[in-house]
Short mmCIF file of C-alpha atoms in Angstrom, two decimals:
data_model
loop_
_atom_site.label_atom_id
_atom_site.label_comp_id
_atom_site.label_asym_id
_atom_site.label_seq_id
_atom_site.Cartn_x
_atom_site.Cartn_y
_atom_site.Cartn_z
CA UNK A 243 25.53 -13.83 -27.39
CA UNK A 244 22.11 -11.83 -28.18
CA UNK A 245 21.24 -9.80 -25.61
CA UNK A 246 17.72 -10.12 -24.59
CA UNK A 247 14.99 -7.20 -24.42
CA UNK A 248 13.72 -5.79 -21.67
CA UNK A 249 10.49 -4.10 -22.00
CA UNK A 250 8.87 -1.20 -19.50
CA UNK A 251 5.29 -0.74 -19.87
CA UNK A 252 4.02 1.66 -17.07
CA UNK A 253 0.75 1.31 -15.62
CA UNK A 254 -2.28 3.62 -14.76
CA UNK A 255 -5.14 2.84 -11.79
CA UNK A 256 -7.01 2.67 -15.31
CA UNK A 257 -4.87 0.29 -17.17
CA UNK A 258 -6.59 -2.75 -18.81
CA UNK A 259 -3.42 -4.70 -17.89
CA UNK A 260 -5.57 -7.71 -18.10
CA UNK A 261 -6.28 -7.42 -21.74
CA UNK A 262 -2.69 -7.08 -22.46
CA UNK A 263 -1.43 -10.07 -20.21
CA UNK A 264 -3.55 -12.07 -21.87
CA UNK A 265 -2.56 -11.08 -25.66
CA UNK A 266 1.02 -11.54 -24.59
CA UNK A 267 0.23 -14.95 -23.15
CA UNK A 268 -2.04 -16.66 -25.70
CA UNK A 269 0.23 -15.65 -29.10
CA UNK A 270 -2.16 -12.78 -29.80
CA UNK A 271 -0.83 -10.16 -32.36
CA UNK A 272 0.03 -6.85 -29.94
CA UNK A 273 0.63 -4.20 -32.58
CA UNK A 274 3.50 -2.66 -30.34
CA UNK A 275 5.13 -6.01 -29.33
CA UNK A 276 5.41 -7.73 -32.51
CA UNK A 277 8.24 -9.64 -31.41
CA UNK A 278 6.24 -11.49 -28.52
CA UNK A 279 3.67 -12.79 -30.42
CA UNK A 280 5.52 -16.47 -31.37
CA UNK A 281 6.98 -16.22 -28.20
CA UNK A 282 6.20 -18.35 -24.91
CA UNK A 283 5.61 -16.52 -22.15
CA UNK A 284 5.06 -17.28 -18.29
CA UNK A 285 3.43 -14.96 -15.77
CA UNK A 286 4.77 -13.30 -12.37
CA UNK A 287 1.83 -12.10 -10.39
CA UNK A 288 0.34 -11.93 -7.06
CA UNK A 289 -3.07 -13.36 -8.93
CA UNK A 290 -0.64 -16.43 -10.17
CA UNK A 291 0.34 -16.92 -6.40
CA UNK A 292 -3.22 -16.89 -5.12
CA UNK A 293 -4.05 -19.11 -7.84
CA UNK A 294 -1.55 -21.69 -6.93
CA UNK A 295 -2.63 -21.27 -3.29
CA UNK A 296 -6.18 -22.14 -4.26
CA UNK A 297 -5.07 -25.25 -5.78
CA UNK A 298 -2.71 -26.35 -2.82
CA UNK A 299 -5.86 -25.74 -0.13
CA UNK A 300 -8.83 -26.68 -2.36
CA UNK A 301 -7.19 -30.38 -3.83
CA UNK A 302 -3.79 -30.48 -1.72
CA UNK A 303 -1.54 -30.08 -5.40
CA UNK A 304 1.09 -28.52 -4.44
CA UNK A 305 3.53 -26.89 -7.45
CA UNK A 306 4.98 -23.80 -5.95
CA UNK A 307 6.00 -26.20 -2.77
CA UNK A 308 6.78 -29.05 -3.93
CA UNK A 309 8.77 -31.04 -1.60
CA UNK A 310 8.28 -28.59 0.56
CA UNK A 311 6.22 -29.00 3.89
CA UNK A 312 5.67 -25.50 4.50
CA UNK A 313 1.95 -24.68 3.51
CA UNK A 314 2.45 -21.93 0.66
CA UNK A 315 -0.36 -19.41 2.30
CA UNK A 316 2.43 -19.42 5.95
CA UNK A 317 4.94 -18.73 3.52
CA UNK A 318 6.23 -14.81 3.50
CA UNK A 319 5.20 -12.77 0.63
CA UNK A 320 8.86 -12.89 -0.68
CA UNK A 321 8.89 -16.35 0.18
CA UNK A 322 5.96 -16.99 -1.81
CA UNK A 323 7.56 -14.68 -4.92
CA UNK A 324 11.11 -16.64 -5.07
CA UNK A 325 9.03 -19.73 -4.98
CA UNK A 326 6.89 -18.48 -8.20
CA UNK A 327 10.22 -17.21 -9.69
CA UNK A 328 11.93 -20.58 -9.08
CA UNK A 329 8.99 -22.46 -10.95
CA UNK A 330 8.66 -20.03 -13.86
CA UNK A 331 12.28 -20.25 -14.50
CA UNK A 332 11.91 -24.64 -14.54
CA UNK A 333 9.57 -23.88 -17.35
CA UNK A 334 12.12 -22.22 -18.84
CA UNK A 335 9.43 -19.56 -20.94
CA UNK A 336 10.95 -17.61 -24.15
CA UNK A 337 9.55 -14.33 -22.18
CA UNK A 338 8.27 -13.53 -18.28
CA UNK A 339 5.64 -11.23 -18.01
CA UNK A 340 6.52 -9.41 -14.63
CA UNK A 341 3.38 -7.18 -12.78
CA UNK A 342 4.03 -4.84 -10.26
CA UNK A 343 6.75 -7.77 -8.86
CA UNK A 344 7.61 -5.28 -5.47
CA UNK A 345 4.66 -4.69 -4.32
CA UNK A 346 4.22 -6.33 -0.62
CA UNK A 347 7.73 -7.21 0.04
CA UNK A 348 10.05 -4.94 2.27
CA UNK A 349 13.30 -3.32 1.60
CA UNK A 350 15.44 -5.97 1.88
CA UNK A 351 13.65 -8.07 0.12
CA UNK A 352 12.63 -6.01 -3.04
CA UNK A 353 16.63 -5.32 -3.22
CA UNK A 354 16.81 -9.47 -3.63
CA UNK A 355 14.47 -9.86 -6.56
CA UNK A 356 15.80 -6.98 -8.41
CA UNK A 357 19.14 -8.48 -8.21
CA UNK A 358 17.94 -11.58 -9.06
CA UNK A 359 15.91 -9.72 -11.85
CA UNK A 360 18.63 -8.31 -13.52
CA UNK A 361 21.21 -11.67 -13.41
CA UNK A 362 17.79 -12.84 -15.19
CA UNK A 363 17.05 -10.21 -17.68
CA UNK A 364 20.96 -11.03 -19.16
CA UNK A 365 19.55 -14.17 -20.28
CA UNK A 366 16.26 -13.84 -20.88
CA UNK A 367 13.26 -11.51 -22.32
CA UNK A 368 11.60 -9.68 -19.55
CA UNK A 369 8.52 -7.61 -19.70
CA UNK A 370 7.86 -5.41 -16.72
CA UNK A 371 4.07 -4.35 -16.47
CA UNK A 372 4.41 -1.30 -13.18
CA UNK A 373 3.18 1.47 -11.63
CA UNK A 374 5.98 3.06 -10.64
CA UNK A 375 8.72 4.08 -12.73
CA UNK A 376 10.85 3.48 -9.46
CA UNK A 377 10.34 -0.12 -10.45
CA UNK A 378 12.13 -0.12 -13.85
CA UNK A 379 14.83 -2.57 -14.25
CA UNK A 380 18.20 0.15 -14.84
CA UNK A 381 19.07 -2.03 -17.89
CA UNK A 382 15.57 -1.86 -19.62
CA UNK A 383 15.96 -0.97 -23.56
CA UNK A 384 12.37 -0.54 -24.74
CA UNK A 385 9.73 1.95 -22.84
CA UNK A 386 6.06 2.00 -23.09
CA UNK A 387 3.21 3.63 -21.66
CA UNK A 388 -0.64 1.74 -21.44
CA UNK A 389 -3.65 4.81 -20.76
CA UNK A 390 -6.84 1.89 -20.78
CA UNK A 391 -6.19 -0.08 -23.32
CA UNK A 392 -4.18 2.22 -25.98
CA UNK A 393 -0.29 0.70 -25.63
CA UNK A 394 1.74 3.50 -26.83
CA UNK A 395 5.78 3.14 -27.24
CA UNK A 396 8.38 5.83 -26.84
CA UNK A 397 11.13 6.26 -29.35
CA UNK A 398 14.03 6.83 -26.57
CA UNK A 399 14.88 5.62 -23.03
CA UNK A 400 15.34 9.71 -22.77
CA UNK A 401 12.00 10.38 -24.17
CA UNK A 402 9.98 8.02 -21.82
CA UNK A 403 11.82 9.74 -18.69
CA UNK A 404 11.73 13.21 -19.52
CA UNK A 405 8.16 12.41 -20.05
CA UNK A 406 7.94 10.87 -16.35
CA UNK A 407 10.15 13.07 -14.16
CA UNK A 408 8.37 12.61 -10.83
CA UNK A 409 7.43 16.16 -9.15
CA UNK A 410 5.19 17.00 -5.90
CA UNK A 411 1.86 17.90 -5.72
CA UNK A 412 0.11 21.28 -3.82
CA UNK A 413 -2.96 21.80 -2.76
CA UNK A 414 -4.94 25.28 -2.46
CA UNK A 415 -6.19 26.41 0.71
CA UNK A 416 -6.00 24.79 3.97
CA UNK A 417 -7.63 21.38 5.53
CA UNK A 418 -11.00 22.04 6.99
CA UNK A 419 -11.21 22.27 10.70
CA UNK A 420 -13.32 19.98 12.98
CA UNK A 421 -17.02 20.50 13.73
CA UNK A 422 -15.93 19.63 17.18
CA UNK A 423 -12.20 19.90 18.97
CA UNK A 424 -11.44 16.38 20.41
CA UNK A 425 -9.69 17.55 23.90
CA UNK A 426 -6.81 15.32 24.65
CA UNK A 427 -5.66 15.75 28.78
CA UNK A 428 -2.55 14.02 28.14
CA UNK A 429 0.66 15.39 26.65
CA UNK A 430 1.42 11.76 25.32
CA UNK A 431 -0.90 9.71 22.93
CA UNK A 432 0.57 6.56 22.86
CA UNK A 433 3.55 5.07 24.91
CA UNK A 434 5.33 1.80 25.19
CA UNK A 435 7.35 0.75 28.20
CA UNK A 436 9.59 -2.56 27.94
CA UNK A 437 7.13 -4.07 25.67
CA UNK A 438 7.91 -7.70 24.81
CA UNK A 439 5.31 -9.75 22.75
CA UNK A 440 5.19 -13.39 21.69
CA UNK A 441 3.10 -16.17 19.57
CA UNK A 442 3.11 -19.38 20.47
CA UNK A 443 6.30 -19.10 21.84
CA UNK A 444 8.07 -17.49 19.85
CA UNK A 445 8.97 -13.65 21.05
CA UNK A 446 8.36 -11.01 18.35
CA UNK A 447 9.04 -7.79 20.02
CA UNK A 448 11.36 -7.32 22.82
CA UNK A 449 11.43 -4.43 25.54
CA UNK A 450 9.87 -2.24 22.76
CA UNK A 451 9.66 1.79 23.98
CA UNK A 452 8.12 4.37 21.91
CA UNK A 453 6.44 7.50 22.54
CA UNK A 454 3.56 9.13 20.43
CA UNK A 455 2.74 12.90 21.25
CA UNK A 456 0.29 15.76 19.28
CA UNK A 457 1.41 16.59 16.20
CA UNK A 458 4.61 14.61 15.46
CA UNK A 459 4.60 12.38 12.26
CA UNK A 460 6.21 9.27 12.31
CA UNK A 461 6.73 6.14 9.60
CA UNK A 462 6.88 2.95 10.74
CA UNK A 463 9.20 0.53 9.19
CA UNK A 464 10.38 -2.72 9.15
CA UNK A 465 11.22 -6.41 7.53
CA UNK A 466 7.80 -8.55 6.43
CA UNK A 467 6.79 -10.28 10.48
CA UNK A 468 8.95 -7.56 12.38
CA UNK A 469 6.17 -6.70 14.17
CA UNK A 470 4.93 -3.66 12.70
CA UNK A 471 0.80 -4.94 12.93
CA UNK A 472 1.23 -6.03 16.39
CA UNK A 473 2.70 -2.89 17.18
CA UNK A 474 -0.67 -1.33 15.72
CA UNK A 475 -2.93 -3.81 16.69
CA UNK A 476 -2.07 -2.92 20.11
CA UNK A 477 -2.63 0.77 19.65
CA UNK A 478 -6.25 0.23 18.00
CA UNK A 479 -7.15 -2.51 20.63
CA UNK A 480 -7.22 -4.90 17.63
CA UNK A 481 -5.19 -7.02 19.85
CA UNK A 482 -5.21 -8.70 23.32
CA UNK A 483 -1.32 -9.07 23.64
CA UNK A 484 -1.41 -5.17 24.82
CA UNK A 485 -2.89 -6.50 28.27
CA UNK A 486 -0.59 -6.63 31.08
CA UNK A 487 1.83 -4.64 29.06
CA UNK A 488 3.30 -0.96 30.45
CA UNK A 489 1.29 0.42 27.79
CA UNK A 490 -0.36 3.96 27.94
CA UNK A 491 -2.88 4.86 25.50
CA UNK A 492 -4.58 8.83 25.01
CA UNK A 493 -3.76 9.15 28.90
CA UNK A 494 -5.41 5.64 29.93
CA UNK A 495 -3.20 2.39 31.17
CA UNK A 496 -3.83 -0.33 28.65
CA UNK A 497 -6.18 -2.63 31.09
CA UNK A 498 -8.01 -0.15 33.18
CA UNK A 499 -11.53 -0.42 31.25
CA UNK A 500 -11.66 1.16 28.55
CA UNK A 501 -13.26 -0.31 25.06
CA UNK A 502 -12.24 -1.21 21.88
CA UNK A 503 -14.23 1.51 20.71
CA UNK A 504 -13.22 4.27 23.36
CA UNK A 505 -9.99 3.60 21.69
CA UNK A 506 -11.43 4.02 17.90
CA UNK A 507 -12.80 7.28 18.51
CA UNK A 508 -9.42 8.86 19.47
CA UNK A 509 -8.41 7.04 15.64
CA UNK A 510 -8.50 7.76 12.61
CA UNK A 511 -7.28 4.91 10.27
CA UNK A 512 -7.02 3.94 6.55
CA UNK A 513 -5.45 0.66 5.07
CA UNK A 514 -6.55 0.03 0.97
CA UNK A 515 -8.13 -3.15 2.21
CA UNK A 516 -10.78 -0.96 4.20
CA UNK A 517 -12.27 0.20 0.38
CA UNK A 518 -13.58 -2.78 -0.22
CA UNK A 519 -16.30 -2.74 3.13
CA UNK A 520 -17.73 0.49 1.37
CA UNK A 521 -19.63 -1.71 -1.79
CA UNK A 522 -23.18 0.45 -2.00
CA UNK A 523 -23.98 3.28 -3.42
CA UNK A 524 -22.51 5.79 -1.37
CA UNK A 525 -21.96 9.62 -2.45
CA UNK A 526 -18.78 11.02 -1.92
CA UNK A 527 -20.52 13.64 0.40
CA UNK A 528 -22.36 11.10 2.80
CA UNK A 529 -18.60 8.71 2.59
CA UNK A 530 -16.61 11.78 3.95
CA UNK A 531 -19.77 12.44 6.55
CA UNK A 532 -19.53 8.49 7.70
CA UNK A 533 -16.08 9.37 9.29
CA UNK A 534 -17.56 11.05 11.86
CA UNK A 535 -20.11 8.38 12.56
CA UNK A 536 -17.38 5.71 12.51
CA UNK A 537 -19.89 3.76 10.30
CA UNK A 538 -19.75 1.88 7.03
CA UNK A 539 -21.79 4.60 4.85
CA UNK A 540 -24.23 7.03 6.55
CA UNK A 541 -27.22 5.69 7.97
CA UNK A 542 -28.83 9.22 9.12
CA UNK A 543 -29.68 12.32 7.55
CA UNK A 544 -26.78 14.60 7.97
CA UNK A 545 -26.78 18.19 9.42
CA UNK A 546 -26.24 21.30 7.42
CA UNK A 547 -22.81 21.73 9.36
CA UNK A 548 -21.85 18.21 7.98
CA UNK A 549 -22.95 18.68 4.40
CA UNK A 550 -20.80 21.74 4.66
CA UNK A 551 -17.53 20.87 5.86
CA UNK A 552 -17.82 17.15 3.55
CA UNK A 553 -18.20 20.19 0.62
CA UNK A 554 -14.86 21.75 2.22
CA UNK A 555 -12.81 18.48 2.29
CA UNK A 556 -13.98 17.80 -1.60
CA UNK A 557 -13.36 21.29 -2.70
CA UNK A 558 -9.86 20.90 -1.40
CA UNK A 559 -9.65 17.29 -3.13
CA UNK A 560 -10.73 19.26 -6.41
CA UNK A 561 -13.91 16.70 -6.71
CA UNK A 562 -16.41 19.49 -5.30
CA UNK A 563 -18.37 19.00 -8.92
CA UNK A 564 -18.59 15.74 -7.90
CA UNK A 565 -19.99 15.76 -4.23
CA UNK A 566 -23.38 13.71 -5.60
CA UNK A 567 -21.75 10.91 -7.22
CA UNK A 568 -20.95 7.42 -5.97
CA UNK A 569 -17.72 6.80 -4.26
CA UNK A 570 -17.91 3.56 -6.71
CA UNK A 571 -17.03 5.06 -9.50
CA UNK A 572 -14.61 6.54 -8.83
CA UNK A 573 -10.90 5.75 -9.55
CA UNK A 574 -8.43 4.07 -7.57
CA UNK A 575 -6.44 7.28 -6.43
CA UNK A 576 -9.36 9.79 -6.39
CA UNK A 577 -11.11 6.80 -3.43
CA UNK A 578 -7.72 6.61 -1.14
CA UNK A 579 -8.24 10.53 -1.06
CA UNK A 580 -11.88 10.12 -0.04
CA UNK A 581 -11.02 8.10 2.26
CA UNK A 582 -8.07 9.72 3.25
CA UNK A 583 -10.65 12.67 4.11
CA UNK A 584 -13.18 10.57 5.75
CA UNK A 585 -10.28 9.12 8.14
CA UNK A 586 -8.97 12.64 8.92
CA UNK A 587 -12.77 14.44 9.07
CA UNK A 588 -13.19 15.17 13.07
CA UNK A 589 -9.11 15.94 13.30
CA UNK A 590 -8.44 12.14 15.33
CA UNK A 591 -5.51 12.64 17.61
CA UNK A 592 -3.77 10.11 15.94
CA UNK A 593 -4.19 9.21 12.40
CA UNK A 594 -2.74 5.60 11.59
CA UNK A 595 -2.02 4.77 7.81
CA UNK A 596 -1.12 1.16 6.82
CA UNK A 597 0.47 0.90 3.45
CA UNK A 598 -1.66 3.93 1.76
CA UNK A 599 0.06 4.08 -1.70
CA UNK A 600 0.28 -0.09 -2.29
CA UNK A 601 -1.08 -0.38 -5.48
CA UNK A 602 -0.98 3.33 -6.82
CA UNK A 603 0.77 4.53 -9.53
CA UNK A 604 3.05 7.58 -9.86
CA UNK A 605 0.73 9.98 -10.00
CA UNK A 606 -1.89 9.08 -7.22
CA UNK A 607 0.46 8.49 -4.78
CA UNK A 608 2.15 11.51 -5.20
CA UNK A 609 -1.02 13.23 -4.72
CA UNK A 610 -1.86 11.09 -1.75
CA UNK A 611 1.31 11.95 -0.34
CA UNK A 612 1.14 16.02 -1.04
CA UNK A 613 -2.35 15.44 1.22
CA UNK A 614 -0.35 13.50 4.25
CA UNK A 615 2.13 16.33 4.31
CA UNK A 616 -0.31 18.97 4.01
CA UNK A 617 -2.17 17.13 7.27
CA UNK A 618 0.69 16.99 9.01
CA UNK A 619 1.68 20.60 8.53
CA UNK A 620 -1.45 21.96 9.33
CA UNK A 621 -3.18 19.91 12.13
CA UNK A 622 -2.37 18.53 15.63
CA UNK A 623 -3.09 14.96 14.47
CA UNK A 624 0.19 12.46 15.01
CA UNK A 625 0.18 10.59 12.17
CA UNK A 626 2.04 6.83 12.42
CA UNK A 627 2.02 5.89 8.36
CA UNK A 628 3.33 2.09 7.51
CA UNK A 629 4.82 1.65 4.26
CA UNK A 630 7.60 -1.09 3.01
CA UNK A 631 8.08 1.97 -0.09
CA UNK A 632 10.05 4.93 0.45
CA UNK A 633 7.75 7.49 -1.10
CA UNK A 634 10.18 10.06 -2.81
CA UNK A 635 8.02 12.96 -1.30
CA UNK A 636 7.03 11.66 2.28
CA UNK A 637 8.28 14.19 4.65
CA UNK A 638 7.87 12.38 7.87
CA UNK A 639 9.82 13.92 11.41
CA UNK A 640 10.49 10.72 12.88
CA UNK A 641 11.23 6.66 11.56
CA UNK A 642 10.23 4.06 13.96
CA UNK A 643 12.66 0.83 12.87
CA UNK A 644 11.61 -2.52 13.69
CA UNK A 645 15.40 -4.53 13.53
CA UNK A 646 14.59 -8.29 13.96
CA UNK A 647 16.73 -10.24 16.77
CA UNK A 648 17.35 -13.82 17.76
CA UNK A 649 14.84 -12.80 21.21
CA UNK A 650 11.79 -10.57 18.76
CA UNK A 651 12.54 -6.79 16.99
CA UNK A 652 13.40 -4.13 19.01
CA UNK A 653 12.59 -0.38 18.19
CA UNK A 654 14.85 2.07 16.89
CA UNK A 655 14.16 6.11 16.72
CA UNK A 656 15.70 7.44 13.80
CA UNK A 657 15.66 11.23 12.03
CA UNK A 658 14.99 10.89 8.56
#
């Protein structure tokens, strides 16, 4: 029997994957991919899963579900992907188009579809469109490489990963000290005591106890609806299940009158969603300045203190030349460092990170990661950083493991 190919193409934050997908898809002559263009091809996305979720809320069709009463948006997002998968593969396509297929799915889960990916690739054409070389099927036979929109092929397996050994990043000179120390009384930031939460009945963390003190740097992991957001949610008073809990937070008893935002200025925190609130024309200088204001852009005229150390956190970013630009147009890895800085800008006692590197390829995360170490090294800020990737580089002290149980998770400390 032929054996099918499997095709690599790795992605950049400034890939015009779009342009490509849609050449592959409607028969469209692609210069490097001859082969595809008489081919019929079928698409595995997280766009194609919100657009069949748009179709099952806005006129109740239901494709991805059918016969199924579970609503497709309550599904999991590795529920949702094995339900695309399953669909795709009824259509029974000459080629599958496959973008970024890990991303938002945990450990155990991403080992699933990879499994299932390769029993799939033995049969059938595969094209894998991803921003991590991590993410390469082992059995893939023809490599590629799209900068924009130039597709450019490699001769040899060899050649495409000699050309993409991953390596840490450095950075020169040290992280920029606060304006102003915050003073914390309290040897212990954050601390659980028999903490057991539910939702409508059902109990999703049980008698969970974990300490947070200065300086220590933890990742948080678990399964997709372990817990791991409730578990933060508590911590930045995003949720109310933290009342009448043994829960202790910067040296106050969860309860005993303090505000959301008494909490928030003890925080620092960054999730990629949080990129999309800043949509005006912001300069990088006055975005790094805002973290110290807690506010969405700057809405007064900053000190000369403030203009200084924002120059200090972008000369150590290496985008000092570009201080009077707008944090719009920049790129996708050069704004998670911005805002990396602007999270990290007064020295928080606790800085929380909540999936930083979804979405980044190779070399912005590894960047983005060379800055969390550096932080962590050089400051007295915990950090608690949530990831369902194992970043090759992450150099964490301590892994908080949420294990799932018939009665809700319960909370593991582990040395990496």
């Amino acid at each position: 029997m032929h054996q099918p190919k499997i095709y690599a193409v790795l992605t950049h934050n400034d890939s015009n994957t779009q342009n490509l997908i849609r050449n592959l898809l409607d028969h469209v002559l692609v210069e490097q991919l001859p082969d595809l263009q008489q081919l019929n091809g079928a698409l595995f996305s997280r766009s194609e899963i919100d657009r069949f979720m748009d179709e099952e809320e806005r006129h109740d069709i239901k494709i991805l579900t059918k016969g199924n009463k579970q609503p497709l948006k309550t599904m999991s997002s590795g529920e949702q992907k094995k339900a695309l998968l399953n669909h795709l593969l009824q259509l029974d396509p000459d080629f599958i188009v496959l973008v970024n297929p890990y991303d938002n799915l945990d450990v155990d889960s991403q080992s699933d579809l990879k499994h299932r990916l390769h029993t799939i690739a033995s049969h059938k054409t595969l094209v894998q469109l991803v921003g991590r070389t991590e993410d390469i099927l082992p059995t893939t036979s023809h490599f590629f490489e799209l900068k924009g929109d130039t597709l450019t092929k490699f001769d040899s397996p060899e050649a495409f990963w000699q050309a993409h050994n991953s390596s840490a990043y450095s950075f020169e000179g040290s992280i920029p000290p606060p304006l102003e120390p915050i003073e914390m009384e309290s040897p212990e930031l954050v601390t659980f005591k028999n903490v057991s939460v539910s939702f409508d009945g059902r109990q999703v963390l049980e008698n969970i106890n974990w300490t947070i003190k200065p300086g220590e740097f933890w990742q948080l992991i678990g399964p997709n609806g372990s817990g791991k957001s409730t578990l933060l949610q508590m911590i930045t008073g995003d949720s109310h299940k933290g009342y009448g809990q043994d829960l202790t937070l910067f040296g106050h008893k969860k309860g005993s009158g303090e505000s959301v935002w008494d909490l928030k200025e003890n925080i620092g925190y960054y999730a990629p969603a949080i990129t999309d609130r800043f949509r005006g024309y912001h300069t990088l200088e006055h975005m790094v300045i805002s973290g110290l204001h807690d506010s969405i852009g700057l809405y007064v005229q900053p000190t000369d203190a403030e203009l200084n150390l924002a120059g200090q956190w972008l000369q150590l970013l290496g985008l000092q030349q570009h201080k009077t630009s707008y944090f719009r147009d920049l790129s996708t890895g050069e704004k998670r460092l911005v805002m990396l800085a602007r999270a990290m800008v007064k020295h928080p006692p606790l800085l929380i990170l909540d999936e930083p590197t979804a979405g980044l390829d190779d070399a912005s995360a590894a960047f983005f990661v060379a800055l969390v170490n550096k932080i962590a090294k050089e400051s007295d800020t915990a950090i608690v950083s949530v990831s369902h990737r194992k970043e090759p580089h992450l150099d964490p002290q301590y892994i908080y493991r949420l294990v799932p149980a018939p009665n809700g998770s319960k909370g593991k400390k582990e040395i990496p």
